[in-house]
Short mmCIF file of C-alpha atoms in Angstrom, two decimals:
data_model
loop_
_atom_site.label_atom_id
_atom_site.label_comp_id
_atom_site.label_asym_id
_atom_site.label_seq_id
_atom_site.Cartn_x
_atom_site.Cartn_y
_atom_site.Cartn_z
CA UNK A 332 -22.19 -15.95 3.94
CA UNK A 333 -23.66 -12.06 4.00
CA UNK A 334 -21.03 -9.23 4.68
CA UNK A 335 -22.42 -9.17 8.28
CA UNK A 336 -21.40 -12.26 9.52
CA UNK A 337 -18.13 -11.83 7.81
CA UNK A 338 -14.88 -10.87 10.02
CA UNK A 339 -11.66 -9.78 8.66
CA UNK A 340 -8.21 -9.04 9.89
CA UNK A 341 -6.65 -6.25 9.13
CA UNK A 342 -2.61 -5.89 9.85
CA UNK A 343 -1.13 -2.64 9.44
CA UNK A 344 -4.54 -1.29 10.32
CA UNK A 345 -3.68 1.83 12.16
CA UNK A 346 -1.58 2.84 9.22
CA UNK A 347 -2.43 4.97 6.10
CA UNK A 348 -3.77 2.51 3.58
CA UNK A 349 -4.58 -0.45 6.23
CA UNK A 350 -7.11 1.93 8.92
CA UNK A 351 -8.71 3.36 5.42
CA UNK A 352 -9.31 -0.11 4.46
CA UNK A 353 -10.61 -1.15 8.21
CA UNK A 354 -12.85 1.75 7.62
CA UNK A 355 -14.15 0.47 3.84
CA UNK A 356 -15.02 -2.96 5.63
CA UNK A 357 -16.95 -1.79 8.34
CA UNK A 358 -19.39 0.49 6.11
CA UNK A 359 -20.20 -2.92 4.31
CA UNK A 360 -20.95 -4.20 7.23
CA UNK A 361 -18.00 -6.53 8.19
CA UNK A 362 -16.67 -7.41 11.66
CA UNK A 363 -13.27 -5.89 11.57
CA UNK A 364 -9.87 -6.74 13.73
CA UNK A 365 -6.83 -4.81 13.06
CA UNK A 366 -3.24 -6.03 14.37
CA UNK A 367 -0.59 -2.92 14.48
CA UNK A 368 2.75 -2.85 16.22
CA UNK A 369 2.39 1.48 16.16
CA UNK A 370 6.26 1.29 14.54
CA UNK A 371 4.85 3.61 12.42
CA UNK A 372 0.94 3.48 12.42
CA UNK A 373 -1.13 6.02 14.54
CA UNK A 374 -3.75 4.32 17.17
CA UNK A 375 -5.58 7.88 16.23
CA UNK A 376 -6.63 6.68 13.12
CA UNK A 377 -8.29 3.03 13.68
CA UNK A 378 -12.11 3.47 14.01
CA UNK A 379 -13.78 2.81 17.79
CA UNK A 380 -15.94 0.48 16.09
CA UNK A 381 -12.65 -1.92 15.17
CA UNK A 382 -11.61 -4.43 17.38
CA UNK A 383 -7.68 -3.12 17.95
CA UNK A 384 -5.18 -5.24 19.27
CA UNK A 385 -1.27 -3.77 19.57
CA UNK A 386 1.37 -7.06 18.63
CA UNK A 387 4.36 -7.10 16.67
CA UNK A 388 3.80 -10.07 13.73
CA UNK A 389 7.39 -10.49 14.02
CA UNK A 390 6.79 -12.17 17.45
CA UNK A 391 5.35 -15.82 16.63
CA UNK A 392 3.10 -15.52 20.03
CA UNK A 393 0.72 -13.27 18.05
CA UNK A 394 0.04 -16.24 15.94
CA UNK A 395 -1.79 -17.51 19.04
CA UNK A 396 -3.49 -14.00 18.59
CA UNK A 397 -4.93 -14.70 15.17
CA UNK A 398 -5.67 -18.12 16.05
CA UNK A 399 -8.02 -16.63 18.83
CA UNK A 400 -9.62 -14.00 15.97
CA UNK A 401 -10.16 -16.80 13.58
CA UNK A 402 -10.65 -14.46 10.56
CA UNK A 403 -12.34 -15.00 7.65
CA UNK A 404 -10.45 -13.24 5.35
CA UNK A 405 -6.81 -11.59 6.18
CA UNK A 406 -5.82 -8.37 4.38
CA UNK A 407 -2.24 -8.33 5.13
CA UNK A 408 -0.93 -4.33 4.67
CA UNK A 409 2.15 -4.64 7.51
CA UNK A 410 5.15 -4.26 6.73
CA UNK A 411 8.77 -2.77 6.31
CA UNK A 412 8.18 -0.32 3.57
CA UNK A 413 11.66 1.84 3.82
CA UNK A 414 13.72 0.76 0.53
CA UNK A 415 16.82 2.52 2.53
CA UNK A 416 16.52 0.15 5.47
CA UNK A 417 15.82 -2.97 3.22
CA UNK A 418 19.53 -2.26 1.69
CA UNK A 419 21.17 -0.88 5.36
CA UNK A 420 19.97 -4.28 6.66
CA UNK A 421 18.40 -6.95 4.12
CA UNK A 422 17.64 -9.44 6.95
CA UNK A 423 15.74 -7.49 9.28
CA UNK A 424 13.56 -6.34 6.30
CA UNK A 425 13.07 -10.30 5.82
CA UNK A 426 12.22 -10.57 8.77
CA UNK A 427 9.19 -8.54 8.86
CA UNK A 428 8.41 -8.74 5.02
CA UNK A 429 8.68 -12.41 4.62
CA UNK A 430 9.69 -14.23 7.71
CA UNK A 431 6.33 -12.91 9.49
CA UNK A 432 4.12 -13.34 6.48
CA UNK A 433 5.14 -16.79 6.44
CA UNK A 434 3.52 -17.01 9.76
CA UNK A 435 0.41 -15.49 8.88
CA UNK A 436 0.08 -17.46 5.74
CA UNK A 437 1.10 -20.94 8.06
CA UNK A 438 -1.69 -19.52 10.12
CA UNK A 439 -4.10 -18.39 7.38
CA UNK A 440 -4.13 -22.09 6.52
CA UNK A 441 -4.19 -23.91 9.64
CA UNK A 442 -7.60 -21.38 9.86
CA UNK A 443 -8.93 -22.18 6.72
CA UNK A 444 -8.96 -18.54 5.47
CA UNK A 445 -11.71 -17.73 3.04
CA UNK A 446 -8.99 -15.36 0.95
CA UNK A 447 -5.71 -14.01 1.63
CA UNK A 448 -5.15 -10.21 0.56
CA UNK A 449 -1.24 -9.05 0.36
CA UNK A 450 -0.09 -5.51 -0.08
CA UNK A 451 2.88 -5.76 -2.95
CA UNK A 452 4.37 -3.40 -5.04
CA UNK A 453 4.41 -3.03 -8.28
CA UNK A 454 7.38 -0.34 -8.99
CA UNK A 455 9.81 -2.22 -6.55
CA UNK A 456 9.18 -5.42 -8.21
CA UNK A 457 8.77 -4.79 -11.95
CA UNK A 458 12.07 -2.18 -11.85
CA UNK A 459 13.25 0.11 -14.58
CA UNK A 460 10.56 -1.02 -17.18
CA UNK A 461 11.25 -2.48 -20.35
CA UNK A 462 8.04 -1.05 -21.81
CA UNK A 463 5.56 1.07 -20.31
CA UNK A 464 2.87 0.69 -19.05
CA UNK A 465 3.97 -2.16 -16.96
CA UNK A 466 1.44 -4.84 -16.55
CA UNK A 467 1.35 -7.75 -15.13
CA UNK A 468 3.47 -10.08 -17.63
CA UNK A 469 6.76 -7.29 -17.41
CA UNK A 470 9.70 -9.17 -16.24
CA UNK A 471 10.25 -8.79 -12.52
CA UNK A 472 13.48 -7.47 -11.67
CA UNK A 473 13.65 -5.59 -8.11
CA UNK A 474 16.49 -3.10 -7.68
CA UNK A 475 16.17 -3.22 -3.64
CA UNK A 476 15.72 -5.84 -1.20
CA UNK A 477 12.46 -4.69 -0.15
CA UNK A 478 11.28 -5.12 -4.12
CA UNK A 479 12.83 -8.82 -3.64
CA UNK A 480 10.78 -9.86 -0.54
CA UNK A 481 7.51 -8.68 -1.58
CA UNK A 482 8.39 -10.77 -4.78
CA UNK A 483 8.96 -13.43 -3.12
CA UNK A 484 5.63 -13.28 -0.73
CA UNK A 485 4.31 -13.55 -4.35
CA UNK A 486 5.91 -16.73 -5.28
CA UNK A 487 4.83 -18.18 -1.48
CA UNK A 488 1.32 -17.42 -1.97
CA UNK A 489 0.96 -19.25 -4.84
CA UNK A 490 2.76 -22.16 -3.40
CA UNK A 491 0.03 -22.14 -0.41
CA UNK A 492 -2.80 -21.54 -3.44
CA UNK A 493 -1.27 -24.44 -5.17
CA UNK A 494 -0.23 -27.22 -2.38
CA UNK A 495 -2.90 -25.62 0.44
CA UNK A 496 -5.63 -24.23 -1.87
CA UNK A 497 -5.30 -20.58 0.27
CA UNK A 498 -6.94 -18.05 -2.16
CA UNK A 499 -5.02 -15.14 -2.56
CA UNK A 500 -4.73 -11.92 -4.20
CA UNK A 501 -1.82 -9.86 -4.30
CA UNK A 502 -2.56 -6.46 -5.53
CA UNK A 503 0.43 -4.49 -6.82
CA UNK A 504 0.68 -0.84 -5.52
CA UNK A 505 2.23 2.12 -7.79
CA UNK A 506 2.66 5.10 -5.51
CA UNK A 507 0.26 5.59 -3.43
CA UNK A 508 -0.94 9.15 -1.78
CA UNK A 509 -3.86 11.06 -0.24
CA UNK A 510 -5.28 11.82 3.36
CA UNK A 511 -3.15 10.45 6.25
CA UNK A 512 -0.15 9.82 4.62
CA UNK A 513 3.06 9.90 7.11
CA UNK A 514 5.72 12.67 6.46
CA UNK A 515 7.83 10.65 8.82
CA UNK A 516 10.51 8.56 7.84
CA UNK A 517 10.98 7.41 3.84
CA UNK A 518 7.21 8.83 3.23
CA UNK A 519 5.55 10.00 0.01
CA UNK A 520 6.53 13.08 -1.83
CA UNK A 521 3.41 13.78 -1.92
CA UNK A 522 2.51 14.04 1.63
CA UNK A 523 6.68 15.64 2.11
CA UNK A 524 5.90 18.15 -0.75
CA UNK A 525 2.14 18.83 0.51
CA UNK A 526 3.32 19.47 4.48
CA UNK A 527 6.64 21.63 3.23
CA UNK A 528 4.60 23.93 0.99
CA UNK A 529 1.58 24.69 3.85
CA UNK A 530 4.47 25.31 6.36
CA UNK A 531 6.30 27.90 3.68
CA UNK A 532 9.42 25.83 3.85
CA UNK A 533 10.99 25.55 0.58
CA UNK A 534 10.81 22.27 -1.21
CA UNK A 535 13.53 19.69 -3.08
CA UNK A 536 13.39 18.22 -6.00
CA UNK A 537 16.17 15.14 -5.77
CA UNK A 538 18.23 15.19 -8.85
CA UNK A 539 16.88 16.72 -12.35
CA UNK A 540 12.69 16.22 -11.21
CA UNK A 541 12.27 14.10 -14.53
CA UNK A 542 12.36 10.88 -12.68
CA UNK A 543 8.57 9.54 -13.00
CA UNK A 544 6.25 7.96 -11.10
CA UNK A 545 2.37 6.07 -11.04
CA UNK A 546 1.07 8.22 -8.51
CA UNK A 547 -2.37 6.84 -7.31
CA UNK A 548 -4.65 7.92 -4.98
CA UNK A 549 -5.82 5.93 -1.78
CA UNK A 550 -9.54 6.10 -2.60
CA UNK A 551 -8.39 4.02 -5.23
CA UNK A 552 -6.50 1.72 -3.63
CA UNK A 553 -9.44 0.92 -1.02
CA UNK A 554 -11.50 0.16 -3.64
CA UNK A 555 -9.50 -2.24 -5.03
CA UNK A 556 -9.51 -3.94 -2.01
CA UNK A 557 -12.73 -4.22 -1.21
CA UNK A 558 -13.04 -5.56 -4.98
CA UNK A 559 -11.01 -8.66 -4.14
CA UNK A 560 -12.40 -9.14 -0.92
CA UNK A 561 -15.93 -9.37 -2.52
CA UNK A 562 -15.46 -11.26 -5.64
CA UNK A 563 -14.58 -15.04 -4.91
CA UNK A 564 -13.32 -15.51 -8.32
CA UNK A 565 -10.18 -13.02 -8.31
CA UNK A 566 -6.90 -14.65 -7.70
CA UNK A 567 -3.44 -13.98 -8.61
CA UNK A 568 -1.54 -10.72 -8.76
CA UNK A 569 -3.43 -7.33 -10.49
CA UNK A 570 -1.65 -4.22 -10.38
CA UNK A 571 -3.46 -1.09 -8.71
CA UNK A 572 -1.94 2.13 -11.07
CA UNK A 573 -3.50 4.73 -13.08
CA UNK A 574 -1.54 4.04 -16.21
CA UNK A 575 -0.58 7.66 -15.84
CA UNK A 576 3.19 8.47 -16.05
CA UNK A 577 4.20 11.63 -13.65
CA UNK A 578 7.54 13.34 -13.68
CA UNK A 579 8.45 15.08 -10.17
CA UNK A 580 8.70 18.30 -11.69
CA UNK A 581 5.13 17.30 -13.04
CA UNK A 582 3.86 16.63 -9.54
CA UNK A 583 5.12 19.79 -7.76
CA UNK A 584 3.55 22.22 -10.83
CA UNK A 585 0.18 20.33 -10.20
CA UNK A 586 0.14 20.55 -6.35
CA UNK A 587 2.67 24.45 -6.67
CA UNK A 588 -0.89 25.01 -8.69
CA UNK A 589 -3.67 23.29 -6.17
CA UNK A 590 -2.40 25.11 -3.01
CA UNK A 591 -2.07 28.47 -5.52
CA UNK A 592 2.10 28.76 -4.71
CA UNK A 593 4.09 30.33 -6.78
CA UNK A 594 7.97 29.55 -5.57
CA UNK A 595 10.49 26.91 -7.85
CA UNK A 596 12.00 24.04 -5.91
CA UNK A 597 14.97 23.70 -4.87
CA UNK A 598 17.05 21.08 -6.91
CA UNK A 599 19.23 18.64 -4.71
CA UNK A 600 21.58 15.78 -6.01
CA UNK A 601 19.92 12.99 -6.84
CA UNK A 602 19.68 9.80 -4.57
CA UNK A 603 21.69 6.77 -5.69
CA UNK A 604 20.42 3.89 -7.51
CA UNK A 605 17.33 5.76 -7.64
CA UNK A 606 14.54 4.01 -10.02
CA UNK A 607 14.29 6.71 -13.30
CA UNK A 608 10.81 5.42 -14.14
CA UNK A 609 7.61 3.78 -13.16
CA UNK A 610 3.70 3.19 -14.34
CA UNK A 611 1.46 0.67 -13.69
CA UNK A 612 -1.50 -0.24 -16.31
CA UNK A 613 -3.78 -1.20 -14.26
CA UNK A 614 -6.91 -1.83 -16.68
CA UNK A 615 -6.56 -6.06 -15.75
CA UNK A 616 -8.14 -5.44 -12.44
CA UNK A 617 -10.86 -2.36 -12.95
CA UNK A 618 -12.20 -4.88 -16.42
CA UNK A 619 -12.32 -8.09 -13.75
CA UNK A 620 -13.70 -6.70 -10.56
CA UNK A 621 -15.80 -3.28 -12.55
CA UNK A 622 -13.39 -1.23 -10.41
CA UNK A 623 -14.10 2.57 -11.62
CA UNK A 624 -11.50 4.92 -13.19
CA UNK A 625 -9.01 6.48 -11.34
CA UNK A 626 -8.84 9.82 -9.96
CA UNK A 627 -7.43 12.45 -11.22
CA UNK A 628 -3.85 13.78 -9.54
CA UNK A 629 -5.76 17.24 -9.53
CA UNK A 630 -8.64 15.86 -7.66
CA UNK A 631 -6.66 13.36 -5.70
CA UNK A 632 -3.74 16.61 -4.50
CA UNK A 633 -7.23 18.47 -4.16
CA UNK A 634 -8.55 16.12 -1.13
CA UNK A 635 -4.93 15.61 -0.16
CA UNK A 636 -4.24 19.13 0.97
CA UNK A 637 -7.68 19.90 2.21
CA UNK A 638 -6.71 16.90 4.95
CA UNK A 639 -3.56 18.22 5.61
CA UNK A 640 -5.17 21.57 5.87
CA UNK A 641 -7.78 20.10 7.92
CA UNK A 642 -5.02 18.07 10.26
CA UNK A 643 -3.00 21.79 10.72
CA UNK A 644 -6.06 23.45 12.37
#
């Protein structure tokens, strides 16, 4: 089958990672549908050229939806992604995070999908590591109900590989950044930090700013992606990280530095129950699919701002 003739669906597509990836497929040439309830994507970002449809996956009638689309391939990036919310309310974060994915998968079958892609996470998974860098054989112990139902996704697809032959690849996130990344709701400090320094609003650093973090850029992400969309022989779970461990105090110097601003952060109390470290090694997946080095955080803050720059004008 040649990349023309292929169509994949995209959920979560009007969101940061999922319209980038909507975008990635198209330039190869695939037929591209994206699904997005707008909770908290933005219909501004989903290409013209997509085919867009607005439905909630929590609502089994858009099953009949992706019956209709008949996919080839489902890249599945939806999904409840506040850790706060998962532990306010543990069952509604089910619901979206497993509950509908367990549609999509019933459906992915029923379909005969060519390859199911799922957007996990590595740092709310693995928790506070027992070595670093994590890869793929560290324990799993989540710290948050959000870690616990993307684990579990991970335990359902290979059920479906195993009893319904669905091929699958779950590809573990660290944190991910860069152009058209939310500052609403529990967004990424670097997209918070980035918008707070252009405004000239002072900035804070939760507890002592020596908490650390894989912080990986989006470009990098999308490439991943289209890696296991294009390689029949990946399957499993492959973490997506730089192997790079960043303190927050590390981060704001780098992007203080970038944007050429001089003033200290302010230091807040820390957040409870708050995960002290995380970094991903992700060399598994760029030595099976030839995926190329990471960026840089320099270059990766670099393209950041100039969006957010961009965006402001």
């Amino acid at each position: 089958m040649t990349a023309a003739t292929r169509h994949v669906l995209v959920t979560g597509g009007a969101g940061f990672i999922g319209s980038q990836l909507a975008e990635a497929y198209l330039e190869r040439g695939w037929r591209v549908s994206v699904i997005d309830d707008l909770e908290t994507g933005d219909r501004g970002n989903v290409d013209p050229r997509v085919e867009f449809h607005e439905a909630d996956l929590r609502d089994p009638a858009t099953m009949d939806l992706v019956r209709k689309l008949r996919p080839h391939v489902i890249n599945h990036q939806a999904a409840q992604v506040d850790v706060r919310v998962s532990v306010a309310d543990p069952a509604a974060d089910a619901e979206t995070n497993v509950v509908a994915t367990l549609r999509l998968l019933h459906a992915a079958v029923e379909l005969h999908v060519q390859k199911f892609l799922f957007a996990s996470s590595g740092g709310a998974i693995y928790g506070d590591p027992v070595s670093v860098p994590q890869d793929e054989t560290h324990p799993t112990r989540p710290m948050s109900p959000y870690g616990c139902a993307k684990l579990a996704v991970e335990h359902y697809l290979e059920c479906f590989r195993v009893v319904h032959a669905l091929p699958y690849v779950a590809l573990r996130y660290a944190n991910v950044y860069g152009p058209r990344q939310s500052t609403r709701g529990e967004a990424g400090v670097v997209a918070l930090f980035t918008d707070r320094m252009l405004r000239g609003d002072e900035v804070t650093i939760h507890g002592t700013g020596e908490q650390t973090r894989d912080f990986v850029f989006v470009g990098d992400v999308v490439a991943a992606n289209m890696a296991a969309s294009h390689q029949d022989e990946l399957t499993g779970a492959f973490n997506v990280g730089t192997g790079v461990e960043t303190s927050v105090n590390q981060l704001h110097a780098t992007l203080a530095n970038v944007l050429g601003d001089p003033r200290p952060p302010f230091h807040g109390p820390p957040k409870p129950g708050e995960q002290l470290r995380s970094v991903l090694d992700g060399t598994r997946l760029r030595r099976a699919a030839a995926v190329g080095e990471p960026v840089t955080l320099r270059e990766g803050l670099r393209q950041t701002v100039e969006w957010f720059r961009a965006k402001g004008r």
